[in-house]
PDB file of C-alpha atoms in Angstrom:
ATOM      1  CA  UNK A   1     -63.965  -0.868  32.562  1.00 50.00           C
ATOM      2  CA  UNK A   2     -61.829  -3.168  34.654  1.00 51.00           C
ATOM      3  CA  UNK A   3     -58.602  -1.460  33.590  1.00 53.00           C
ATOM      4  CA  UNK A   4     -59.730   1.724  35.320  1.00 65.00           C
ATOM      5  CA  UNK A   5     -60.231   0.037  38.699  1.00 72.00           C
ATOM      6  CA  UNK A   6     -57.335  -0.468  41.061  1.00 82.00           C
ATOM      7  CA  UNK A   7     -56.214  -4.041  41.677  1.00 85.00           C
ATOM      8  CA  UNK A   8     -57.676  -4.305  45.161  1.00 90.00           C
ATOM      9  CA  UNK A   9     -61.131  -3.149  44.080  1.00 92.00           C
ATOM     10  CA  UNK A  10     -60.995  -5.468  41.077  1.00 91.00           C
ATOM     11  CA  UNK A  11     -60.157  -8.470  43.302  1.00 94.00           C
ATOM     12  CA  UNK A  12     -62.915  -7.642  45.773  1.00 96.00           C
ATOM     13  CA  UNK A  13     -65.434  -7.174  42.984  1.00 96.00           C
ATOM     14  CA  UNK A  14     -64.381 -10.418  41.324  1.00 96.00           C
ATOM     15  CA  UNK A  15     -64.863 -12.351  44.552  1.00 97.00           C
ATOM     16  CA  UNK A  16     -68.223 -10.702  45.241  1.00 97.00           C
ATOM     17  CA  UNK A  17     -69.520 -11.227  41.688  1.00 97.00           C
ATOM     18  CA  UNK A  18     -68.547 -14.883  41.826  1.00 97.00           C
ATOM     19  CA  UNK A  19     -70.158 -15.396  45.228  1.00 97.00           C
ATOM     20  CA  UNK A  20     -73.382 -13.507  44.549  1.00 97.00           C
ATOM     21  CA  UNK A  21     -74.100 -14.809  41.054  1.00 96.00           C
ATOM     22  CA  UNK A  22     -73.068 -18.406  41.732  1.00 96.00           C
ATOM     23  CA  UNK A  23     -75.237 -18.657  44.843  1.00 95.00           C
ATOM     24  CA  UNK A  24     -78.419 -16.897  43.806  1.00 90.00           C
ATOM     25  CA  UNK A  25     -80.824 -16.477  40.962  1.00 91.00           C
ATOM     26  CA  UNK A  26     -79.710 -13.839  38.471  1.00 92.00           C
ATOM     27  CA  UNK A  27     -82.851 -11.777  38.917  1.00 93.00           C
ATOM     28  CA  UNK A  28     -82.489 -11.737  42.707  1.00 94.00           C
ATOM     29  CA  UNK A  29     -78.850 -10.662  42.646  1.00 94.00           C
ATOM     30  CA  UNK A  30     -78.304  -6.934  42.821  1.00 93.00           C
ATOM     31  CA  UNK A  31     -75.509  -4.449  42.441  1.00 94.00           C
ATOM     32  CA  UNK A  32     -76.185  -3.446  46.059  1.00 95.00           C
ATOM     33  CA  UNK A  33     -75.488  -7.040  47.175  1.00 95.00           C
ATOM     34  CA  UNK A  34     -72.221  -7.011  45.263  1.00 97.00           C
ATOM     35  CA  UNK A  35     -71.270  -3.544  46.513  1.00 97.00           C
ATOM     36  CA  UNK A  36     -71.855  -4.618  50.120  1.00 96.00           C
ATOM     37  CA  UNK A  37     -69.864  -7.853  49.763  1.00 97.00           C
ATOM     38  CA  UNK A  38     -67.005  -6.134  47.940  1.00 97.00           C
ATOM     39  CA  UNK A  39     -66.920  -3.069  50.172  1.00 96.00           C
ATOM     40  CA  UNK A  40     -67.226  -0.893  47.083  1.00 95.00           C
ATOM     41  CA  UNK A  41     -69.734   1.872  46.572  1.00 94.00           C
ATOM     42  CA  UNK A  42     -72.823   1.254  44.487  1.00 94.00           C
ATOM     43  CA  UNK A  43     -71.947   4.409  42.529  1.00 94.00           C
ATOM     44  CA  UNK A  44     -68.468   3.114  41.629  1.00 92.00           C
ATOM     45  CA  UNK A  45     -69.886  -0.113  40.246  1.00 94.00           C
ATOM     46  CA  UNK A  46     -72.604   1.699  38.314  1.00 93.00           C
ATOM     47  CA  UNK A  47     -70.118   4.234  36.959  1.00 92.00           C
ATOM     48  CA  UNK A  48     -67.868   1.491  35.572  1.00 92.00           C
ATOM     49  CA  UNK A  49     -70.480  -1.035  34.430  1.00 93.00           C
ATOM     50  CA  UNK A  50     -73.888   0.591  34.210  1.00 93.00           C
ATOM     51  CA  UNK A  51     -75.835  -2.592  34.954  1.00 94.00           C
ATOM     52  CA  UNK A  52     -75.548  -5.897  36.733  1.00 94.00           C
ATOM     53  CA  UNK A  53     -75.579  -7.623  33.335  1.00 95.00           C
ATOM     54  CA  UNK A  54     -72.520  -5.712  32.130  1.00 95.00           C
ATOM     55  CA  UNK A  55     -70.839  -6.341  35.490  1.00 96.00           C
ATOM     56  CA  UNK A  56     -71.237 -10.106  35.466  1.00 96.00           C
ATOM     57  CA  UNK A  57     -70.550 -10.366  31.719  1.00 96.00           C
ATOM     58  CA  UNK A  58     -67.275  -8.459  32.177  1.00 95.00           C
ATOM     59  CA  UNK A  59     -66.063 -10.923  34.795  1.00 96.00           C
ATOM     60  CA  UNK A  60     -67.294 -13.985  32.893  1.00 96.00           C
ATOM     61  CA  UNK A  61     -65.327 -12.663  29.910  1.00 96.00           C
ATOM     62  CA  UNK A  62     -62.167 -12.513  32.035  1.00 96.00           C
ATOM     63  CA  UNK A  63     -62.705 -16.003  33.446  1.00 97.00           C
ATOM     64  CA  UNK A  64     -63.406 -17.465  30.007  1.00 96.00           C
ATOM     65  CA  UNK A  65     -60.276 -15.731  28.723  1.00 96.00           C
ATOM     66  CA  UNK A  66     -58.271 -17.552  31.394  1.00 96.00           C
ATOM     67  CA  UNK A  67     -59.743 -20.839  30.202  1.00 96.00           C
ATOM     68  CA  UNK A  68     -58.758 -19.995  26.635  1.00 96.00           C
ATOM     69  CA  UNK A  69     -55.218 -19.114  27.761  1.00 97.00           C
ATOM     70  CA  UNK A  70     -54.991 -22.454  29.533  1.00 96.00           C
ATOM     71  CA  UNK A  71     -56.160 -24.353  26.454  1.00 96.00           C
ATOM     72  CA  UNK A  72     -53.716 -22.505  24.194  1.00 95.00           C
ATOM     73  CA  UNK A  73     -50.851 -23.328  26.583  1.00 95.00           C
ATOM     74  CA  UNK A  74     -51.770 -27.013  26.761  1.00 95.00           C
ATOM     75  CA  UNK A  75     -52.157 -27.438  23.009  1.00 93.00           C
ATOM     76  CA  UNK A  76     -48.591 -26.324  22.333  1.00 92.00           C
ATOM     77  CA  UNK A  77     -46.749 -29.141  20.618  1.00 90.00           C
ATOM     78  CA  UNK A  78     -49.758 -31.453  20.208  1.00 92.00           C
ATOM     79  CA  UNK A  79     -50.097 -32.387  16.545  1.00 89.00           C
ATOM     80  CA  UNK A  80     -52.506 -35.325  16.709  1.00 89.00           C
ATOM     81  CA  UNK A  81     -56.077 -34.115  16.212  1.00 89.00           C
ATOM     82  CA  UNK A  82     -57.663 -36.680  18.505  1.00 88.00           C
ATOM     83  CA  UNK A  83     -55.270 -35.687  21.265  1.00 91.00           C
ATOM     84  CA  UNK A  84     -56.053 -32.005  20.673  1.00 91.00           C
ATOM     85  CA  UNK A  85     -59.785 -32.632  20.908  1.00 90.00           C
ATOM     86  CA  UNK A  86     -59.348 -34.786  23.983  1.00 92.00           C
ATOM     87  CA  UNK A  87     -57.201 -32.100  25.601  1.00 93.00           C
ATOM     88  CA  UNK A  88     -59.635 -29.278  24.766  1.00 92.00           C
ATOM     89  CA  UNK A  89     -62.619 -31.110  26.223  1.00 92.00           C
ATOM     90  CA  UNK A  90     -60.710 -32.339  29.259  1.00 96.00           C
ATOM     91  CA  UNK A  91     -59.418 -28.826  29.989  1.00 96.00           C
ATOM     92  CA  UNK A  92     -62.907 -27.368  29.781  1.00 95.00           C
ATOM     93  CA  UNK A  93     -64.359 -29.967  32.116  1.00 95.00           C
ATOM     94  CA  UNK A  94     -61.426 -29.608  34.492  1.00 96.00           C
ATOM     95  CA  UNK A  95     -61.712 -25.816  34.481  1.00 96.00           C
ATOM     96  CA  UNK A  96     -65.383 -25.886  35.425  1.00 95.00           C
ATOM     97  CA  UNK A  97     -64.711 -28.527  38.066  1.00 95.00           C
ATOM     98  CA  UNK A  98     -62.000 -26.335  39.594  1.00 96.00           C
ATOM     99  CA  UNK A  99     -64.147 -23.205  39.225  1.00 96.00           C
ATOM    100  CA  UNK A 100     -67.565 -24.482  40.273  1.00 95.00           C
ATOM    101  CA  UNK A 101     -68.904 -20.992  40.819  1.00 95.00           C
ATOM    102  CA  UNK A 102     -68.152 -20.038  37.228  1.00 96.00           C
ATOM    103  CA  UNK A 103     -69.830 -23.219  36.032  1.00 94.00           C
ATOM    104  CA  UNK A 104     -72.956 -22.385  38.020  1.00 95.00           C
ATOM    105  CA  UNK A 105     -72.955 -18.841  36.645  1.00 96.00           C
ATOM    106  CA  UNK A 106     -72.445 -19.852  33.005  1.00 94.00           C
ATOM    107  CA  UNK A 107     -74.717 -22.886  32.928  1.00 94.00           C
ATOM    108  CA  UNK A 108     -77.429 -22.024  35.442  1.00 93.00           C
ATOM    109  CA  UNK A 109     -77.493 -18.352  36.445  1.00 93.00           C
ATOM    110  CA  UNK A 110     -76.871 -16.206  33.379  1.00 92.00           C
ATOM    111  CA  UNK A 111     -79.932 -15.360  31.322  1.00 91.00           C
ATOM    112  CA  UNK A 112     -78.699 -16.970  28.113  1.00 91.00           C
ATOM    113  CA  UNK A 113     -80.711 -14.813  25.714  1.00 92.00           C
ATOM    114  CA  UNK A 114     -79.328 -11.641  27.291  1.00 91.00           C
ATOM    115  CA  UNK A 115     -75.759 -12.952  27.357  1.00 92.00           C
ATOM    116  CA  UNK A 116     -75.965 -14.097  23.741  1.00 92.00           C
ATOM    117  CA  UNK A 117     -76.829 -10.526  22.725  1.00 93.00           C
ATOM    118  CA  UNK A 118     -73.710  -9.220  24.480  1.00 92.00           C
ATOM    119  CA  UNK A 119     -70.308  -9.078  22.771  1.00 92.00           C
ATOM    120  CA  UNK A 120     -68.687 -11.061  25.609  1.00 92.00           C
ATOM    121  CA  UNK A 121     -70.671 -14.141  24.612  1.00 93.00           C
ATOM    122  CA  UNK A 122     -68.772 -14.491  21.328  1.00 92.00           C
ATOM    123  CA  UNK A 123     -65.437 -15.427  22.919  1.00 94.00           C
ATOM    124  CA  UNK A 124     -63.585 -14.931  19.594  1.00 94.00           C
ATOM    125  CA  UNK A 125     -60.258 -16.393  20.770  1.00 94.00           C
ATOM    126  CA  UNK A 126     -61.938 -19.586  21.992  1.00 93.00           C
ATOM    127  CA  UNK A 127     -64.055 -19.858  18.847  1.00 94.00           C
ATOM    128  CA  UNK A 128     -61.053 -19.373  16.534  1.00 93.00           C
ATOM    129  CA  UNK A 129     -59.178 -22.015  18.500  1.00 90.00           C
ATOM    130  CA  UNK A 130     -62.036 -24.503  18.214  1.00 90.00           C
ATOM    131  CA  UNK A 131     -62.590 -23.734  14.523  1.00 92.00           C
ATOM    132  CA  UNK A 132     -58.875 -24.228  13.804  1.00 90.00           C
ATOM    133  CA  UNK A 133     -58.916 -27.632  15.514  1.00 88.00           C
ATOM    134  CA  UNK A 134     -62.059 -28.678  13.641  1.00 89.00           C
ATOM    135  CA  UNK A 135     -60.667 -27.378  10.352  1.00 92.00           C
ATOM    136  CA  UNK A 136     -57.528 -29.460  10.926  1.00 88.00           C
ATOM    137  CA  UNK A 137     -59.768 -32.485  11.373  1.00 86.00           C
ATOM    138  CA  UNK A 138     -61.521 -31.772   8.093  1.00 89.00           C
ATOM    139  CA  UNK A 139     -58.238 -31.283   6.244  1.00 90.00           C
ATOM    140  CA  UNK A 140     -56.908 -34.564   7.609  1.00 86.00           C
ATOM    141  CA  UNK A 141     -60.129 -36.354   6.691  1.00 86.00           C
ATOM    142  CA  UNK A 142     -60.812 -37.307  10.297  1.00 82.00           C
ATOM    143  CA  UNK A 143     -63.951 -35.173  10.595  1.00 80.00           C
TER     144      UNK A 143
END
């Protein structure tokens, strides 16, 4: 989907998706709103995504992937489980504080039931990371 779009269109869409979905109710947001803000045709968006759900989920997946990358980078070299847990939670809170729009989208705008049915909800890299940290805690008898 996103790989097929040129970089400029991708950036404009990303900005528009963030603005529209973080500042309005999900059901009031439309692909037309996003197309107008991004200066991209409605047809182009529909061709690549098919629905506003797939559109916003695709970008949320990218943004959550960036959070996961950040956590992975910051956990390098940390052996102490308590420090790992502290770092993971701090990084998540910091990320949402720095990216308020994403926080609004994830926690207030997205229809959770619909997102949970989509593959992007699973966030396998993040889940494996969290499970590994928790498993370490179990093995060390801390959890």
